[in-house]
PDB file of C-alpha atoms in Angstrom:
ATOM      1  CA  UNK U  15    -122.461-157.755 -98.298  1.00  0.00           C
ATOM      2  CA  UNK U  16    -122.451-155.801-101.493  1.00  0.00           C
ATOM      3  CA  UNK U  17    -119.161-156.425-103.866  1.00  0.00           C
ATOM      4  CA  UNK U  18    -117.859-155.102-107.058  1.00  0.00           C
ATOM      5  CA  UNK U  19    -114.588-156.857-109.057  1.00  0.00           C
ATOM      6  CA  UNK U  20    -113.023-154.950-111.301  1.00  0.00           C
ATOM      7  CA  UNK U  21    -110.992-156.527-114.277  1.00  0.00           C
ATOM      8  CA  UNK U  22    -107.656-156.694-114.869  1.00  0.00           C
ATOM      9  CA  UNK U  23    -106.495-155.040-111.667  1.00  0.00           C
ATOM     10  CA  UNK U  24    -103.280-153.081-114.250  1.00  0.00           C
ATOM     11  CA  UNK U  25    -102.926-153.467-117.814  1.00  0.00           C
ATOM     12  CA  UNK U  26     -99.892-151.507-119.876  1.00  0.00           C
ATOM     13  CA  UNK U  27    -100.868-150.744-123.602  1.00  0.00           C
ATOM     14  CA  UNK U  28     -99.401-148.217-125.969  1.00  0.00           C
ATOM     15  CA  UNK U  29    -100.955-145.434-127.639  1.00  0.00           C
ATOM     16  CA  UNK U  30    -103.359-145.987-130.125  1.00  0.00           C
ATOM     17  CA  UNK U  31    -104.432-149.364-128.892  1.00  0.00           C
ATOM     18  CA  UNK U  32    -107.953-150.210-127.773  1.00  0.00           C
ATOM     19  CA  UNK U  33    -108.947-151.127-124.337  1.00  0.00           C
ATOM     20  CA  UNK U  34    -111.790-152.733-122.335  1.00  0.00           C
ATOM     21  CA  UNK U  35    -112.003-152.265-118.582  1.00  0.00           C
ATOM     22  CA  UNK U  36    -114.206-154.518-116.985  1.00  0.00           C
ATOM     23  CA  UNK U  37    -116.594-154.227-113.642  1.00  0.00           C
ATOM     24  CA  UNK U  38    -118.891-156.732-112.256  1.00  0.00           C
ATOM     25  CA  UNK U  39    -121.264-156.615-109.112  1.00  0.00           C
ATOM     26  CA  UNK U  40    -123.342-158.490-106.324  1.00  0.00           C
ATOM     27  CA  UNK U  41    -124.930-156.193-104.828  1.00  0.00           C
ATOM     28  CA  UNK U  42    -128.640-156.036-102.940  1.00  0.00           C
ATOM     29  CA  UNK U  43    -131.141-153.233-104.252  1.00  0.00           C
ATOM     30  CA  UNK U  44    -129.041-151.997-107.280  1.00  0.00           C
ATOM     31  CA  UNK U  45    -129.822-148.360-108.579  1.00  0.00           C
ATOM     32  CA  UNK U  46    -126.909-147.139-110.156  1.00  0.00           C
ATOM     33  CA  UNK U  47    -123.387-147.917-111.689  1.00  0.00           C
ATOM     34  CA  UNK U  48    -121.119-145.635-112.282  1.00  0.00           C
ATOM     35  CA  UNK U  49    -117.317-144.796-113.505  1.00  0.00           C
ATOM     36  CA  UNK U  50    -114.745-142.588-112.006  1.00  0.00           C
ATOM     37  CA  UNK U  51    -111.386-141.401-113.161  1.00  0.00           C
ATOM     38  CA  UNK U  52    -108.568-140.747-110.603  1.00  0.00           C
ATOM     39  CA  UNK U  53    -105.375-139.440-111.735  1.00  0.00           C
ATOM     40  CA  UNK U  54    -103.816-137.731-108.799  1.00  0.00           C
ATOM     41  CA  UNK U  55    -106.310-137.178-106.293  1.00  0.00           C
ATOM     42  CA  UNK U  56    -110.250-136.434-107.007  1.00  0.00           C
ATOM     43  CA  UNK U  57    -112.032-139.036-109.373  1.00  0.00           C
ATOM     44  CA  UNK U  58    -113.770-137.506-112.112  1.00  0.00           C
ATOM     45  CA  UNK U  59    -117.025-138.807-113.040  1.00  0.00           C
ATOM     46  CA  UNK U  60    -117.269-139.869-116.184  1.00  0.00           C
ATOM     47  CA  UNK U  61    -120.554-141.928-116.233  1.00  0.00           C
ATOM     48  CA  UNK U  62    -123.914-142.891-114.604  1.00  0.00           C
ATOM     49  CA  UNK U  63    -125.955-146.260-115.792  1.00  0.00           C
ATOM     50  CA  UNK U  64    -128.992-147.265-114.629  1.00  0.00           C
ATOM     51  CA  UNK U  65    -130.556-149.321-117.742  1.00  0.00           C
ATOM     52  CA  UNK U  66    -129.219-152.285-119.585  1.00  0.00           C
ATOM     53  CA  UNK U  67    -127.862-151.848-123.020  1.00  0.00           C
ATOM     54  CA  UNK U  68    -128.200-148.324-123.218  1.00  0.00           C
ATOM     55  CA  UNK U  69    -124.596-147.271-124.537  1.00  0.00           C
ATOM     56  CA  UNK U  70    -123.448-143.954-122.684  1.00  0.00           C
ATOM     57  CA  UNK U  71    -120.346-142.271-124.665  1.00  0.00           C
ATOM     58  CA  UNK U  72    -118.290-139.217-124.381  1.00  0.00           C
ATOM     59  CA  UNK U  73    -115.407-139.044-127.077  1.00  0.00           C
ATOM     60  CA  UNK U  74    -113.221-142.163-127.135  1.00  0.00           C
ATOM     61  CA  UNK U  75    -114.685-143.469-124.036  1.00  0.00           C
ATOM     62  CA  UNK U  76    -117.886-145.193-123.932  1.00  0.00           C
ATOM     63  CA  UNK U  77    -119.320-147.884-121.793  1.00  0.00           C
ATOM     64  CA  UNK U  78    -122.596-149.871-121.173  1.00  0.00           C
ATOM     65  CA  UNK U  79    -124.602-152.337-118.635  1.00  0.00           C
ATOM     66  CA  UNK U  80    -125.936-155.712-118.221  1.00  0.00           C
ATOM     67  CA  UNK U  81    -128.189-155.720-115.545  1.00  0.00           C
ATOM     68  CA  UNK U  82    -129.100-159.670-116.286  1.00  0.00           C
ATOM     69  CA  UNK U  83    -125.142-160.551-116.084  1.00  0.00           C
ATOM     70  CA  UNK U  84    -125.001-158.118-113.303  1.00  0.00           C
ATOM     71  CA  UNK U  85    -121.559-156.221-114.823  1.00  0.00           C
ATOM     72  CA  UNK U  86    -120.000-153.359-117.214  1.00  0.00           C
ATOM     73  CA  UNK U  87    -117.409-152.541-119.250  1.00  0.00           C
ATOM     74  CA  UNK U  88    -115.755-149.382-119.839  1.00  0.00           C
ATOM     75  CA  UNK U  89    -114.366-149.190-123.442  1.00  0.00           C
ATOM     76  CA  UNK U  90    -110.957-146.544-124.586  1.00  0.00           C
ATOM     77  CA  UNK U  91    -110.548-146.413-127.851  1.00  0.00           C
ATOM     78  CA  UNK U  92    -107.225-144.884-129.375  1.00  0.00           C
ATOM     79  CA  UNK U  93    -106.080-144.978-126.214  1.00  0.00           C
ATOM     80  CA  UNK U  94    -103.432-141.099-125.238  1.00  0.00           C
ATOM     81  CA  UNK U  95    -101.006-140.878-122.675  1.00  0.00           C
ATOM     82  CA  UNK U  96    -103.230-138.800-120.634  1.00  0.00           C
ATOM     83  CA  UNK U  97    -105.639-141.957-120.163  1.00  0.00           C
ATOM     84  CA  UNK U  98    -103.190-142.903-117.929  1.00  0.00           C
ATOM     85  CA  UNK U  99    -105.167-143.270-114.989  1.00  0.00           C
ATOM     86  CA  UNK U 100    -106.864-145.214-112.130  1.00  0.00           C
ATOM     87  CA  UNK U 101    -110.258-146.186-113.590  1.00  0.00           C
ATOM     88  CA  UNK U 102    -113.030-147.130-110.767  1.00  0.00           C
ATOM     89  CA  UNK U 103    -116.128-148.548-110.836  1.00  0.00           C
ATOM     90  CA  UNK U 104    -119.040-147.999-107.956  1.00  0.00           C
ATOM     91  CA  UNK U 105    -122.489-148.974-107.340  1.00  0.00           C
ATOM     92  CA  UNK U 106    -124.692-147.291-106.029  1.00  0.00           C
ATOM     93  CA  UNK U 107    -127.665-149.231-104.025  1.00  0.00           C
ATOM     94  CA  UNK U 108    -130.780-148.255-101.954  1.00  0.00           C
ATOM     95  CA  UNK U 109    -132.417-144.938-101.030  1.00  0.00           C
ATOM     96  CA  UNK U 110    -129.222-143.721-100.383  1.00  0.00           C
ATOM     97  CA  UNK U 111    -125.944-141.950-101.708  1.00  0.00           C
ATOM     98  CA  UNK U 112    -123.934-144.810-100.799  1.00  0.00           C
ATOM     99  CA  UNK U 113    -121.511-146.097-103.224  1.00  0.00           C
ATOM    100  CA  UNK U 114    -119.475-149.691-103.294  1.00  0.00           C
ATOM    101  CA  UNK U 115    -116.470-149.136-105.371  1.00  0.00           C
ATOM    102  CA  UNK U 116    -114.356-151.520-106.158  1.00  0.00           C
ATOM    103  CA  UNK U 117    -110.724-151.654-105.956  1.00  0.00           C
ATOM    104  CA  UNK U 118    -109.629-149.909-109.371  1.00  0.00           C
ATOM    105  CA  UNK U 119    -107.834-150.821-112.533  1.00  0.00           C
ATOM    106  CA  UNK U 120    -104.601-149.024-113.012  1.00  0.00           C
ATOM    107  CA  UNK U 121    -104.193-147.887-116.439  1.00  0.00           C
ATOM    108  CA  UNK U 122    -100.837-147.467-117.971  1.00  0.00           C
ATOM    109  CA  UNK U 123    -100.421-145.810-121.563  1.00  0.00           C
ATOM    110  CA  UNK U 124     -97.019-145.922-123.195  1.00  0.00           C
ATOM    111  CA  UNK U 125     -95.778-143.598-126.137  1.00  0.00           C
TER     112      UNK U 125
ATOM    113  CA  UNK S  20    -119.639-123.447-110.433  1.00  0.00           C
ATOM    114  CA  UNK S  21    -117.085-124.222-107.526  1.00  0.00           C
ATOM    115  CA  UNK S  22    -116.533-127.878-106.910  1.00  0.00           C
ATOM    116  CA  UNK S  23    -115.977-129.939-103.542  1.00  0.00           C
ATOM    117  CA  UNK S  24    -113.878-128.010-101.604  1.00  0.00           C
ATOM    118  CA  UNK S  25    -111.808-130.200 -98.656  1.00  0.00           C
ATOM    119  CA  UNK S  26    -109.674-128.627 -96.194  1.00  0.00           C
ATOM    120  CA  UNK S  27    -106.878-129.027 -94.975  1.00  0.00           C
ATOM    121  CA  UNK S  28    -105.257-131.027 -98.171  1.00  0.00           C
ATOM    122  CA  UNK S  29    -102.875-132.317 -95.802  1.00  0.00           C
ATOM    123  CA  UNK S  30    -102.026-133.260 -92.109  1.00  0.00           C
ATOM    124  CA  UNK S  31     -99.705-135.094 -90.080  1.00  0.00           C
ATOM    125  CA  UNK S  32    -100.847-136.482 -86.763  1.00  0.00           C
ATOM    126  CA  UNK S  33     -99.506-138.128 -84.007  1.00  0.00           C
ATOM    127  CA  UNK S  34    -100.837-141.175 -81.931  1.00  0.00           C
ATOM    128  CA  UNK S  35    -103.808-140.314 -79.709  1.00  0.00           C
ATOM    129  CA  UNK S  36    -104.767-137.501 -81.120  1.00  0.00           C
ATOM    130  CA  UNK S  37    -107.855-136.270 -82.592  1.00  0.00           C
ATOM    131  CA  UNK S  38    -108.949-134.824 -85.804  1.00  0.00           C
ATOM    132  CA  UNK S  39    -111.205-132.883 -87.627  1.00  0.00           C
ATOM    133  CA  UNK S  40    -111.854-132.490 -91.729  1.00  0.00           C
ATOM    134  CA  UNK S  41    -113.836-130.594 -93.363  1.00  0.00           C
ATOM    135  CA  UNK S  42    -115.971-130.313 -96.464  1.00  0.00           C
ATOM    136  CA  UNK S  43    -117.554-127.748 -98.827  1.00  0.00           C
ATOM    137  CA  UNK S  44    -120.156-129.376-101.094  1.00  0.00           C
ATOM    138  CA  UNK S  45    -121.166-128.007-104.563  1.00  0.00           C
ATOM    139  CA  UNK S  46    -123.742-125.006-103.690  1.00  0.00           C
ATOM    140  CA  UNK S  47    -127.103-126.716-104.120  1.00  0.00           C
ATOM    141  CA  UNK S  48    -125.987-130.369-103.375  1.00  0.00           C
ATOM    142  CA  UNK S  49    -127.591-131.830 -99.748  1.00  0.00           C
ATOM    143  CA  UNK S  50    -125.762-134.998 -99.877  1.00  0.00           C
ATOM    144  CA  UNK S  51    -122.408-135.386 -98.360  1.00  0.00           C
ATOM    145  CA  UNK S  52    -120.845-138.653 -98.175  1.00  0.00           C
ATOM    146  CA  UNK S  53    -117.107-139.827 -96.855  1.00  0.00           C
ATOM    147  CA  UNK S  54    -114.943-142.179 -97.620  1.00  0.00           C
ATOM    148  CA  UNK S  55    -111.579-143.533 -96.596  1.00  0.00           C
ATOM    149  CA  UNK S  56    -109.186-144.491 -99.612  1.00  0.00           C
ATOM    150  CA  UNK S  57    -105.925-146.713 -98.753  1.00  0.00           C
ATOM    151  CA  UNK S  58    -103.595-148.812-100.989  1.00  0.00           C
ATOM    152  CA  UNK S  59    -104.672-152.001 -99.687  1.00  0.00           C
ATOM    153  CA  UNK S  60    -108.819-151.586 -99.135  1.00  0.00           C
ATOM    154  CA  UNK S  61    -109.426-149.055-102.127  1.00  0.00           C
ATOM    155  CA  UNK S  62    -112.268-146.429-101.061  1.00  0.00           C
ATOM    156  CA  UNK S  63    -114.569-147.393 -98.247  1.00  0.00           C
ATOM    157  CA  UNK S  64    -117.456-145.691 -97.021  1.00  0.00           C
ATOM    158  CA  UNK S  65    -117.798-144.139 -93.997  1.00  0.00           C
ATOM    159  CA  UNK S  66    -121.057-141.983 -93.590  1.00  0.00           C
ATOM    160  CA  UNK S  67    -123.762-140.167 -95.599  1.00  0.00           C
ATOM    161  CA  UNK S  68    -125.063-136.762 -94.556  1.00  0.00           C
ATOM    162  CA  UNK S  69    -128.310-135.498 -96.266  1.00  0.00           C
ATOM    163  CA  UNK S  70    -129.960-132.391 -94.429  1.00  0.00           C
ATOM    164  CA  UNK S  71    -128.145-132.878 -91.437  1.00  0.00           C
ATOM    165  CA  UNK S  72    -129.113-136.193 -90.537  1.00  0.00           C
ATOM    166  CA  UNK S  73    -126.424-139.395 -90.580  1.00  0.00           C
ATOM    167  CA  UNK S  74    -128.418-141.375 -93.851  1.00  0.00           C
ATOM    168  CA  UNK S  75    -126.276-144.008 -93.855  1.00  0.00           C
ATOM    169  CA  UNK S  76    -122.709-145.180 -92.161  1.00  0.00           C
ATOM    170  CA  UNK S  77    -120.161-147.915 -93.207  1.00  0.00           C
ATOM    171  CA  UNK S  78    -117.938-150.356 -91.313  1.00  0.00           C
ATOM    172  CA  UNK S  79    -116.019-147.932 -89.419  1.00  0.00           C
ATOM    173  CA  UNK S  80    -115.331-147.951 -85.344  1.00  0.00           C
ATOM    174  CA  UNK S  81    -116.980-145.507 -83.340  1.00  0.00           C
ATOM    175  CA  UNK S  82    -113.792-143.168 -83.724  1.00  0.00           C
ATOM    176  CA  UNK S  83    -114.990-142.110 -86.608  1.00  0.00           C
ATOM    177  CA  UNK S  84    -117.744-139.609 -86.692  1.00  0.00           C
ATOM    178  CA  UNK S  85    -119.470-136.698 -88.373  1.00  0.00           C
ATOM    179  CA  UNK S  86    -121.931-133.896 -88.851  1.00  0.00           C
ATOM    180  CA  UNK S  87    -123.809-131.701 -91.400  1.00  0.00           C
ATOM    181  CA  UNK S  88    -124.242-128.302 -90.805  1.00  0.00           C
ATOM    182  CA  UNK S  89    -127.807-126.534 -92.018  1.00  0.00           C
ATOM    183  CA  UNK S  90    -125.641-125.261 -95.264  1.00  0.00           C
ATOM    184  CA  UNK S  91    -124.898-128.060 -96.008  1.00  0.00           C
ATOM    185  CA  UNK S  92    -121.269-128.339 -95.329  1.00  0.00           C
ATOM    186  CA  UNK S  93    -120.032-131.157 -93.002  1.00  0.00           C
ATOM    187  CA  UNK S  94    -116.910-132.191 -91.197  1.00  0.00           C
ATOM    188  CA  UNK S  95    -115.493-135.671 -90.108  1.00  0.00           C
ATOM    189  CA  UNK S  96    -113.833-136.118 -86.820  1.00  0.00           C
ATOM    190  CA  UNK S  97    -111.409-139.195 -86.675  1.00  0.00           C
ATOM    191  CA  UNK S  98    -110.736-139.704 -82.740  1.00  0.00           C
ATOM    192  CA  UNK S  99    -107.905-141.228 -80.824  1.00  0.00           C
ATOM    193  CA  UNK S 100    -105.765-141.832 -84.451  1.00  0.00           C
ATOM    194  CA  UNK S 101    -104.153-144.867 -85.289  1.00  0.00           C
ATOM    195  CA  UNK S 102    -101.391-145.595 -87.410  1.00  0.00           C
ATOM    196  CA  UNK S 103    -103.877-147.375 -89.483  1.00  0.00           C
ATOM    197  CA  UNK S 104    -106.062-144.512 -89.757  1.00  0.00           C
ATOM    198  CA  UNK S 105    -103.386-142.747 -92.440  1.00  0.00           C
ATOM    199  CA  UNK S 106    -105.308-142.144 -95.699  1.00  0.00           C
ATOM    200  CA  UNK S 107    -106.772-140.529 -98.043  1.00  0.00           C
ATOM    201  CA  UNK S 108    -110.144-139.088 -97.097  1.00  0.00           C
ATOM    202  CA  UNK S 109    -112.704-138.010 -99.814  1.00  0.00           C
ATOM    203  CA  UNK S 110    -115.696-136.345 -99.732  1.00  0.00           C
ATOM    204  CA  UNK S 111    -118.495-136.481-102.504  1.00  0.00           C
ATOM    205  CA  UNK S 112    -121.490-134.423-102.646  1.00  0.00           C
ATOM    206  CA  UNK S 113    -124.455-135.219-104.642  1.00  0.00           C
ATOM    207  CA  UNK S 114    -127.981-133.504-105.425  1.00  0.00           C
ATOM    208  CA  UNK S 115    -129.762-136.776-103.797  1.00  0.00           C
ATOM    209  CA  UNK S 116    -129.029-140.232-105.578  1.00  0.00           C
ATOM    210  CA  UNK S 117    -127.441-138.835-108.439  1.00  0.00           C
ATOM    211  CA  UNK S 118    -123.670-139.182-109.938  1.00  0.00           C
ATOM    212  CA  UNK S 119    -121.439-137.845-106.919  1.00  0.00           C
ATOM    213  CA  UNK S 120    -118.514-135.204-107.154  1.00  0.00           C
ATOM    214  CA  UNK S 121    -115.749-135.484-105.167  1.00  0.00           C
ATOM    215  CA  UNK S 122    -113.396-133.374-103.580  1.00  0.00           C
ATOM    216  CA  UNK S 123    -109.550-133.434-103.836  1.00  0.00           C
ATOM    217  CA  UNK S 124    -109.006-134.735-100.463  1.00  0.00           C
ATOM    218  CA  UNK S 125    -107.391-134.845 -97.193  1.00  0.00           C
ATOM    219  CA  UNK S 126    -104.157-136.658 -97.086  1.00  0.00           C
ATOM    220  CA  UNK S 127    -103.763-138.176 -93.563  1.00  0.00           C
ATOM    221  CA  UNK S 128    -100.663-138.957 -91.751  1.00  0.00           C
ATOM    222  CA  UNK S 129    -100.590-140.500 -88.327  1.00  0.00           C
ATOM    223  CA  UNK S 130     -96.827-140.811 -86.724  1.00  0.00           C
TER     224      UNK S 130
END
């Protein structure tokens, strides 16, 4: 059965600090990893990776994949209030649209 | 472009009954995939829909079920409700095995 573990499951840090979210993954005919954001309801995408050590980044968020260690880590740098947020990882595997998300790590930025 | 669009955003059910949800893809996408999110399991999948043909399904009893339409849009029915049934249900829609957008959901009470 395909699994992903995300890492911590919560962490609390105040503005300005750096974070690291981490994802790892068993999974059987991998294609595709990719990061959501879910604040209230719909997660935003915020990236697809399908090569290893090909850094992807959009603004203070950036993240990258091992394929050999099988896992990812999603980087926040200077780290707003409004990155408060559940942060979820998914793989995607096969032919197929499917996607194996793991449980989420809730984010909590304090002023 | 208009996003995922999910209707109704919310419904409270009783025991027994039936349901039916509906989703709106991104104009262009094929894909249409479902999934369940509680506190407890995180998201699960339930089915794929790509031209109107079930792709792929998750671990889900027979009550649950669903169809594509030849636009593209598809609906979920959710038969003989359970208490445990009360979620969050998502629906993403992708081109085909690309990143996946999802809709804002249908919050799902059973009583």
């Amino acid at each position: 059965e395909d699994k992903v573990v995300q890492s911590p499951l919560s962490l609390v840090v105040h503005e300005g600090d750096t974070v690291t979210l981490n994802c790892s993954y068993e999974v059987t005919n991998f294609r595709s990893l990719l990061w959501y954001k879910q604040e209230k309801k719909a997660p935003t995408f915020l990236f697809m990776l399908t090569s290893s050590g090909i850094e992807k980044k959009s603004g203070r968020l950036s993240s990258i994949l091992d394929k050999k260690e099988l896992f990812s880590i999603l980087n926040i740098t200077a780290t707003q209030t409004g990155d408060s947020a559940v942060y979820l990882c998914a793989v995607a595997t096969g032919a197929n649209s499917k996607l194996t998300f793991g449980k989420g790590i809730t984010l909590s930025v304090r002023p | 472009k208009a996003g995922v669009t999910q209707t109704p955003r919310y419904l409270i059910k009783t025991r027994g009954q039936q349901v039916t949800l509906s989703c709106s893809p991104i104009s262009g996408h094929r894909s249409v995939s479902w999934y369940q999110q509680t506190p407890g399991q995180g998201l699960q999948f339930l089915f794929e829909y790509f031209s109107e043909t079930q792709r792929n399904k998750g671990n889900f009893p027979g009550r649950f079920s669903g169809r594509q339409f030849s636009n593209s849009r598809s609906e979920m029915n959710v038969s003989t409700l359970e208490l445990g049934d009360s979620a969050l249900y998502l629906c993403a829609s992708s081109t085909d095995r690309t990143e996946a957008f999802f809709g804002q959901g249908t919050r799902l009470t059973v009583v």
